[in-house]
PDB file of C-alpha atoms in Angstrom:
ATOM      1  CA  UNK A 184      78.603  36.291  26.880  1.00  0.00           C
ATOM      2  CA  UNK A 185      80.251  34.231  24.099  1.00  0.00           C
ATOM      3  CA  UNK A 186      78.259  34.711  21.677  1.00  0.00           C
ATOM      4  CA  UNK A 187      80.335  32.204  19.137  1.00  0.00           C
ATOM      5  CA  UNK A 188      79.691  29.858  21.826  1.00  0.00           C
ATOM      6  CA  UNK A 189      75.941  30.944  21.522  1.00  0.00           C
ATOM      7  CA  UNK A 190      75.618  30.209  17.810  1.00  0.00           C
ATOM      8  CA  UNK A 191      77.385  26.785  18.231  1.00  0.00           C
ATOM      9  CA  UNK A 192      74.916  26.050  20.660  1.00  0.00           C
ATOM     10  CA  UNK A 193      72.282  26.741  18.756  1.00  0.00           C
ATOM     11  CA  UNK A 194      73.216  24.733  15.987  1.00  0.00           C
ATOM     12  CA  UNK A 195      73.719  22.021  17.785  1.00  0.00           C
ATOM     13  CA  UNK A 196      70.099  21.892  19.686  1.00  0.00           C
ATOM     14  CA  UNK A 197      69.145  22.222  16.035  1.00  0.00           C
ATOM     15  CA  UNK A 198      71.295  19.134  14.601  1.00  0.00           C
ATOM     16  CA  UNK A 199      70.321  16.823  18.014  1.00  0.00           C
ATOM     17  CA  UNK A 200      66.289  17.656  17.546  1.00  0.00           C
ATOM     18  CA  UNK A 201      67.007  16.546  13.553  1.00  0.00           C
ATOM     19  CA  UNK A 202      66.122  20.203  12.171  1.00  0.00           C
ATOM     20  CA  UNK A 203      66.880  22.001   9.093  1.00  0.00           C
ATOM     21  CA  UNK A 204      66.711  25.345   9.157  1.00  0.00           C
ATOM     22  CA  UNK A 205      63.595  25.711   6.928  1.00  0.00           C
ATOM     23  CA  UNK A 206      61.968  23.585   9.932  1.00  0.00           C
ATOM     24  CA  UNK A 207      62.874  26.199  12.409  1.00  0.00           C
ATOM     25  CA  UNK A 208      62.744  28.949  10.685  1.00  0.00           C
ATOM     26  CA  UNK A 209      58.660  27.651  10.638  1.00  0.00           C
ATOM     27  CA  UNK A 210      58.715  27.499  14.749  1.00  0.00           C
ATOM     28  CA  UNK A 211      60.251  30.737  15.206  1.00  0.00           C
ATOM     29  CA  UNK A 212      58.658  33.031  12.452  1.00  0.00           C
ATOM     30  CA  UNK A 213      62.434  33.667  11.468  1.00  0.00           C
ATOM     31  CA  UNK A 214      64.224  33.088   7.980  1.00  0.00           C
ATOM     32  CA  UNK A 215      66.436  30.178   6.985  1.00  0.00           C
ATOM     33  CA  UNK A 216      68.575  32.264   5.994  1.00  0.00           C
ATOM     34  CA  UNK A 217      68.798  35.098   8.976  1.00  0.00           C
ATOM     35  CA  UNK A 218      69.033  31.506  11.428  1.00  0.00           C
ATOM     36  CA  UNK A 219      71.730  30.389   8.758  1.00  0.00           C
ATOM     37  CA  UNK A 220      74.007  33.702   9.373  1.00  0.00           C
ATOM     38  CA  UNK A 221      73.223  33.312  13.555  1.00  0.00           C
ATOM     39  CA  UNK A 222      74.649  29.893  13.508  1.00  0.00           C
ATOM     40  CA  UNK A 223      77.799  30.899  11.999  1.00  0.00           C
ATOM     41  CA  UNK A 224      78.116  33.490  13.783  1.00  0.00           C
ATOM     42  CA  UNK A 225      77.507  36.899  11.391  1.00  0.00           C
ATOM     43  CA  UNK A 226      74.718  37.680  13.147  1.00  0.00           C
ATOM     44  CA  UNK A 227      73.906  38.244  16.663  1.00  0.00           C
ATOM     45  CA  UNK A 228      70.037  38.056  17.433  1.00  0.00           C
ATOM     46  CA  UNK A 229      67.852  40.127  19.516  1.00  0.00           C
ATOM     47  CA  UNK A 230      66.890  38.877  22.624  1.00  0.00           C
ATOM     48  CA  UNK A 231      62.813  38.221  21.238  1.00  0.00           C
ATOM     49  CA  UNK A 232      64.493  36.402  18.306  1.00  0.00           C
ATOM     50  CA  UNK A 233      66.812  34.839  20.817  1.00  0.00           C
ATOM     51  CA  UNK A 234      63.463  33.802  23.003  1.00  0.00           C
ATOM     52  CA  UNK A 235      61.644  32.513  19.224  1.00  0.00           C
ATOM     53  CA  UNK A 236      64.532  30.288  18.485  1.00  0.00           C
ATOM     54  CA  UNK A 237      64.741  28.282  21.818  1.00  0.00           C
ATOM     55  CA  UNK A 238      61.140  28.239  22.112  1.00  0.00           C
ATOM     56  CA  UNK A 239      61.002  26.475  18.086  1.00  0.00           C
ATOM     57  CA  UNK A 240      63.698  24.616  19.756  1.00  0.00           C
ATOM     58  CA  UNK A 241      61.511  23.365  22.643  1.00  0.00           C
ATOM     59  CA  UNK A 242      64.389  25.029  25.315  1.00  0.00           C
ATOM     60  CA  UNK A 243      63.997  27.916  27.455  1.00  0.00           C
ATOM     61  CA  UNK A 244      65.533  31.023  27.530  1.00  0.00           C
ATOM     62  CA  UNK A 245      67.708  30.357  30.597  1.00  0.00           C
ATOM     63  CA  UNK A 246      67.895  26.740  29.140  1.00  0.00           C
ATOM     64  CA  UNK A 247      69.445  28.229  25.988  1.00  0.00           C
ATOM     65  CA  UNK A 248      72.297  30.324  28.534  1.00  0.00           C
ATOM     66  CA  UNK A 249      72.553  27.702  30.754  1.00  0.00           C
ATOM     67  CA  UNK A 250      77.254  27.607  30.813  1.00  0.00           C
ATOM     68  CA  UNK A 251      77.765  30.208  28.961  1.00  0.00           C
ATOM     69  CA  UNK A 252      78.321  32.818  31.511  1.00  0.00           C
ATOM     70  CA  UNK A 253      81.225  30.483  33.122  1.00  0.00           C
ATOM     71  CA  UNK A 254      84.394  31.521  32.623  1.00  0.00           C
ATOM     72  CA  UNK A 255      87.766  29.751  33.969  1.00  0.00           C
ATOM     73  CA  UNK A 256      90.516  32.265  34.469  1.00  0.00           C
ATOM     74  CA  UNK A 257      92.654  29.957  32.515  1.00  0.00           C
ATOM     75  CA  UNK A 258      92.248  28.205  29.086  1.00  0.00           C
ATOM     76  CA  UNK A 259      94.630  25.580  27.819  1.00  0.00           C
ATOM     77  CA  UNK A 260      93.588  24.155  24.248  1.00  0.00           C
ATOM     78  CA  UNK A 261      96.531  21.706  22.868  1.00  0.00           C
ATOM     79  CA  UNK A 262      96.618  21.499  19.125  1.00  0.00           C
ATOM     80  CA  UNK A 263      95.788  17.853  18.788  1.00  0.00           C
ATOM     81  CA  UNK A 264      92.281  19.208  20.488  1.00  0.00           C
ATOM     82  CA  UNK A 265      90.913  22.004  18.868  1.00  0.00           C
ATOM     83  CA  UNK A 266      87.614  22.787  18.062  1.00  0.00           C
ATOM     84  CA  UNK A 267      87.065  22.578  14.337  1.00  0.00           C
ATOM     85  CA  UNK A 268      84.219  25.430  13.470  1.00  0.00           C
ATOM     86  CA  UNK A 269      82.183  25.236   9.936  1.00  0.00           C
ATOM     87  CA  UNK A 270      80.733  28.079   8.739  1.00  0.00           C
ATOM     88  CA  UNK A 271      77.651  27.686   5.811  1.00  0.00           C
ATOM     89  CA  UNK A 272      79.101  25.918   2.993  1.00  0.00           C
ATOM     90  CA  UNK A 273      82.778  27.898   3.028  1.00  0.00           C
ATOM     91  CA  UNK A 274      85.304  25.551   2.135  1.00  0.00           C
ATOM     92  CA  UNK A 275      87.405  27.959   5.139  1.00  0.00           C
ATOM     93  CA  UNK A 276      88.441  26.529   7.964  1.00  0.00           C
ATOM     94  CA  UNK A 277      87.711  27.699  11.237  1.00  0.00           C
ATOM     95  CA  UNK A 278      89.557  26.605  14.661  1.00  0.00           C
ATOM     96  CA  UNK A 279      88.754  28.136  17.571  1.00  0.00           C
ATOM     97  CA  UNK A 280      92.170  28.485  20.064  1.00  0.00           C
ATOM     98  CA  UNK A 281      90.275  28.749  22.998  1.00  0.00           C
ATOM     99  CA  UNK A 282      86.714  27.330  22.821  1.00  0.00           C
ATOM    100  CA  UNK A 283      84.563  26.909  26.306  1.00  0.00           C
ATOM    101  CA  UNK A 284      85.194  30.106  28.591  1.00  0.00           C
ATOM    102  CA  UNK A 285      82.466  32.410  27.641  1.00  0.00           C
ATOM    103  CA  UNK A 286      82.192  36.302  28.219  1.00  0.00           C
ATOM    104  CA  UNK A 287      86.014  36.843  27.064  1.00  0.00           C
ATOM    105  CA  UNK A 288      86.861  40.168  25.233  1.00  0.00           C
ATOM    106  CA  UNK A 289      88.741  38.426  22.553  1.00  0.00           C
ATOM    107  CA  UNK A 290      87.742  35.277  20.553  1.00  0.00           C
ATOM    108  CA  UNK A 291      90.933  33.484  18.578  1.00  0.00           C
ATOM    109  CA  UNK A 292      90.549  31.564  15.583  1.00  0.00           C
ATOM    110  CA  UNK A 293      93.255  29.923  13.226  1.00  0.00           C
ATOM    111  CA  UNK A 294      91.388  29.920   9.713  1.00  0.00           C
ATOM    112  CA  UNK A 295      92.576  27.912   7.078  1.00  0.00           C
ATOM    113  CA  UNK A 296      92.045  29.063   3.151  1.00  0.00           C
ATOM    114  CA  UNK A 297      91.830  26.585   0.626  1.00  0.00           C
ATOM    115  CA  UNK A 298      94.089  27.600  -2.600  1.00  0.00           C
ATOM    116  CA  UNK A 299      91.578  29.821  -5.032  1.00  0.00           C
ATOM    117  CA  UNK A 300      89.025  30.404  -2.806  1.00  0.00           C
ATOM    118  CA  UNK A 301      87.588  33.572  -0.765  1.00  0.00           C
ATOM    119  CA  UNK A 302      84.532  34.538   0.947  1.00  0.00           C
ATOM    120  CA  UNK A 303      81.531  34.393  -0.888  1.00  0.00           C
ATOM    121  CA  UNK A 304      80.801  37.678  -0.242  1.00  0.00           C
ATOM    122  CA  UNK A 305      82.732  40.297   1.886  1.00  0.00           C
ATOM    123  CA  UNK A 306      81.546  41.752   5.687  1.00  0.00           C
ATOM    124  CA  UNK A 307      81.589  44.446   8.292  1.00  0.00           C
ATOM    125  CA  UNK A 308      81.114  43.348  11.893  1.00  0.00           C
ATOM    126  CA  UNK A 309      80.954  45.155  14.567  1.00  0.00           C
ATOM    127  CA  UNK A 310      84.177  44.994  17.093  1.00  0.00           C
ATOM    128  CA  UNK A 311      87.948  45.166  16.101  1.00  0.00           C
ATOM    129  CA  UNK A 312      90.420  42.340  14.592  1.00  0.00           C
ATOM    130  CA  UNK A 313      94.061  41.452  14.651  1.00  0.00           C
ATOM    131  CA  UNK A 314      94.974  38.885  11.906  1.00  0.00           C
ATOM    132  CA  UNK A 315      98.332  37.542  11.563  1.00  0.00           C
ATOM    133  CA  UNK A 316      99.950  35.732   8.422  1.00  0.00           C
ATOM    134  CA  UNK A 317     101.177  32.264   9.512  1.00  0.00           C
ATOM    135  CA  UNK A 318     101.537  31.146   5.793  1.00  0.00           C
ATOM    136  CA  UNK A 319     101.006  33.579   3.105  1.00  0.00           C
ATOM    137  CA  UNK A 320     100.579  35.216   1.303  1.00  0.00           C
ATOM    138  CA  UNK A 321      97.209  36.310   0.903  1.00  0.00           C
ATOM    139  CA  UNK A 322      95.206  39.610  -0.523  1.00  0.00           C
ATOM    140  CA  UNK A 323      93.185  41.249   2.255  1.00  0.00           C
ATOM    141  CA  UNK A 324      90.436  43.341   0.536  1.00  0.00           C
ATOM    142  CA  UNK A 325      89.400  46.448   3.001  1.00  0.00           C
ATOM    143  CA  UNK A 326      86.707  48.569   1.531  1.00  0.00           C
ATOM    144  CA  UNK A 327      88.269  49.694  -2.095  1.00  0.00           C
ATOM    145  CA  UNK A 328      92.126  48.849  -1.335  1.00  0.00           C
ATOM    146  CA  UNK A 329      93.413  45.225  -1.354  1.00  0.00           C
ATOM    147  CA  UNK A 330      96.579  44.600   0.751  1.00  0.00           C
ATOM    148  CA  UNK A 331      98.718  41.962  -0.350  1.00  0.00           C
ATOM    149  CA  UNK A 332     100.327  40.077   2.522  1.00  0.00           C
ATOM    150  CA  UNK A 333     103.277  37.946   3.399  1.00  0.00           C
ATOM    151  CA  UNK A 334     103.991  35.540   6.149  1.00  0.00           C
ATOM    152  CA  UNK A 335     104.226  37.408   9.399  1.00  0.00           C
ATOM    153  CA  UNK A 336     102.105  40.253   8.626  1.00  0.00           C
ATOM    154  CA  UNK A 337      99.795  41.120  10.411  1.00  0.00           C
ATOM    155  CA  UNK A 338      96.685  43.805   9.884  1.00  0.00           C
ATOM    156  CA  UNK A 339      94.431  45.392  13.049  1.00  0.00           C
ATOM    157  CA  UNK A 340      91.295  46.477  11.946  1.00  0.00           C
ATOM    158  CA  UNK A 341      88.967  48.639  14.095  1.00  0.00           C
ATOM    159  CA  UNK A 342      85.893  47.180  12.372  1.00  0.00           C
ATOM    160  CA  UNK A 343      82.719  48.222  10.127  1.00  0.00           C
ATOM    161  CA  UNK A 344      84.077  48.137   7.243  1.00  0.00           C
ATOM    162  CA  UNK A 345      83.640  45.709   4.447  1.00  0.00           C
ATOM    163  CA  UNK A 346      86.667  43.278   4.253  1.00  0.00           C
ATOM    164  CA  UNK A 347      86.997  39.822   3.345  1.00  0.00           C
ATOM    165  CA  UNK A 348      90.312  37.531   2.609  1.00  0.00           C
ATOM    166  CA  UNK A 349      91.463  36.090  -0.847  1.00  0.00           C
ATOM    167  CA  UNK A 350      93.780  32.949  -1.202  1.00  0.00           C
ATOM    168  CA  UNK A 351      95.509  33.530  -4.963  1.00  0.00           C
ATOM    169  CA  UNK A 352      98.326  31.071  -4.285  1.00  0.00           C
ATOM    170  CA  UNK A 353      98.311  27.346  -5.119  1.00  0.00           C
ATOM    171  CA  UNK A 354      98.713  26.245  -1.082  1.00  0.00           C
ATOM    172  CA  UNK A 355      96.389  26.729   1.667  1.00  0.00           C
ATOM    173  CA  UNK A 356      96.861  30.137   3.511  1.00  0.00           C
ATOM    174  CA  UNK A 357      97.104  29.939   7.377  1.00  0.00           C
ATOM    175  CA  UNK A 358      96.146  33.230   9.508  1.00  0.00           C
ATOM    176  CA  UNK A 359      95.593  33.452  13.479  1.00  0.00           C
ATOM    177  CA  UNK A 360      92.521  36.170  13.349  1.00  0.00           C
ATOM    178  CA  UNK A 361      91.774  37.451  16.523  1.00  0.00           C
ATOM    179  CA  UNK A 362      87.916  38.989  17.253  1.00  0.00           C
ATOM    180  CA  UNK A 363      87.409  41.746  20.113  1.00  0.00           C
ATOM    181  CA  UNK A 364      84.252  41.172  20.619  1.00  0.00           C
ATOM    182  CA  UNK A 365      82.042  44.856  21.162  1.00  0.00           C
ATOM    183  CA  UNK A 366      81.535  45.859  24.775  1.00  0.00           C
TER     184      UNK A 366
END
């Protein structure tokens, strides 16, 4: 399962019933903040917290999964019609190269990074990740060492370690970051 595809799912049912997430976090017995980090996808939920959330979102379970297990053996996404993901408040932009199929191994993103900024706060996920520099440079921070990069290079990172990205440059920074997702 696509579980990117999930999360945008359940922010959506969220947005169309007019929710914020203090409102559901009510219905479900979760936090704001813990539905906050499942919606943009830095979380994956249990299958009982999966169960509270489309229950406070008046969905059921198979309701919830309904699509998600479909998977074309071809995706085509032209530029012009990408998916534009937002994450929280992160002035980052997220695309997603190949939104709809869901249960792939690998999810691609292009993320765009404003001039100055970074992550808020740096993360290990589970699962491994190929980046690639389209426009550079940029510092990526892994554990205690910080890597400075330059346009075409490219890090793979087996995962679970802290990391996080930092834009130092006046210009935005473009990467193509591609998620394995854990089997």
């Amino acid at each position: 399962m696509n579980l990117v595809e999930l999360a945008i799912r359940i922010k959506g049912l969220r947005k169309a019933r007019e929710l914020t997430l203090e409102e559901l976090a009510g219905r479900t017995g979760l936090t704001g903040s813990m539905l906050s980090k499942i919606e943009n996808f830095r979380v994956t939920p249990s299958l009982p917290g999966l169960s509270r959330i489309a229950e406070g979102l008046g969905v059921t379970l198979s309701e919830l999964f309904e699509g998600l297990d479909e998977r074309p053996k071809l995706t085509v996404v032209k530029a012009d019609h990408r998916r534009r993901l937002s994450r929280d408040d992160s002035p980052w932009i997220y695309w997603s190269l190949a939104a709809g199929p869901s249960g792939r191994v690998m999810d691609p993103f292009m993320i765009e990074i404003p001039p100055g900024e970074q992550r808020r706060e740096a993360a290990a996920h589970e699962g491994e990740e190929f980046m690639l520099v389209l426009e550079g440079p940029v510092d990526y921070v892994y554990g205690c060492e910080t890597h400075q990069l330059e346009t075409g290079d490219s890090v793979y990172d087996v995962g679970n370690e802290v990391h996080t990205l930092v834009n130092r440059s006046d210009h935005t920074v473009r990467l193509m970051v591609v998620y394995c997702n854990p089997r």
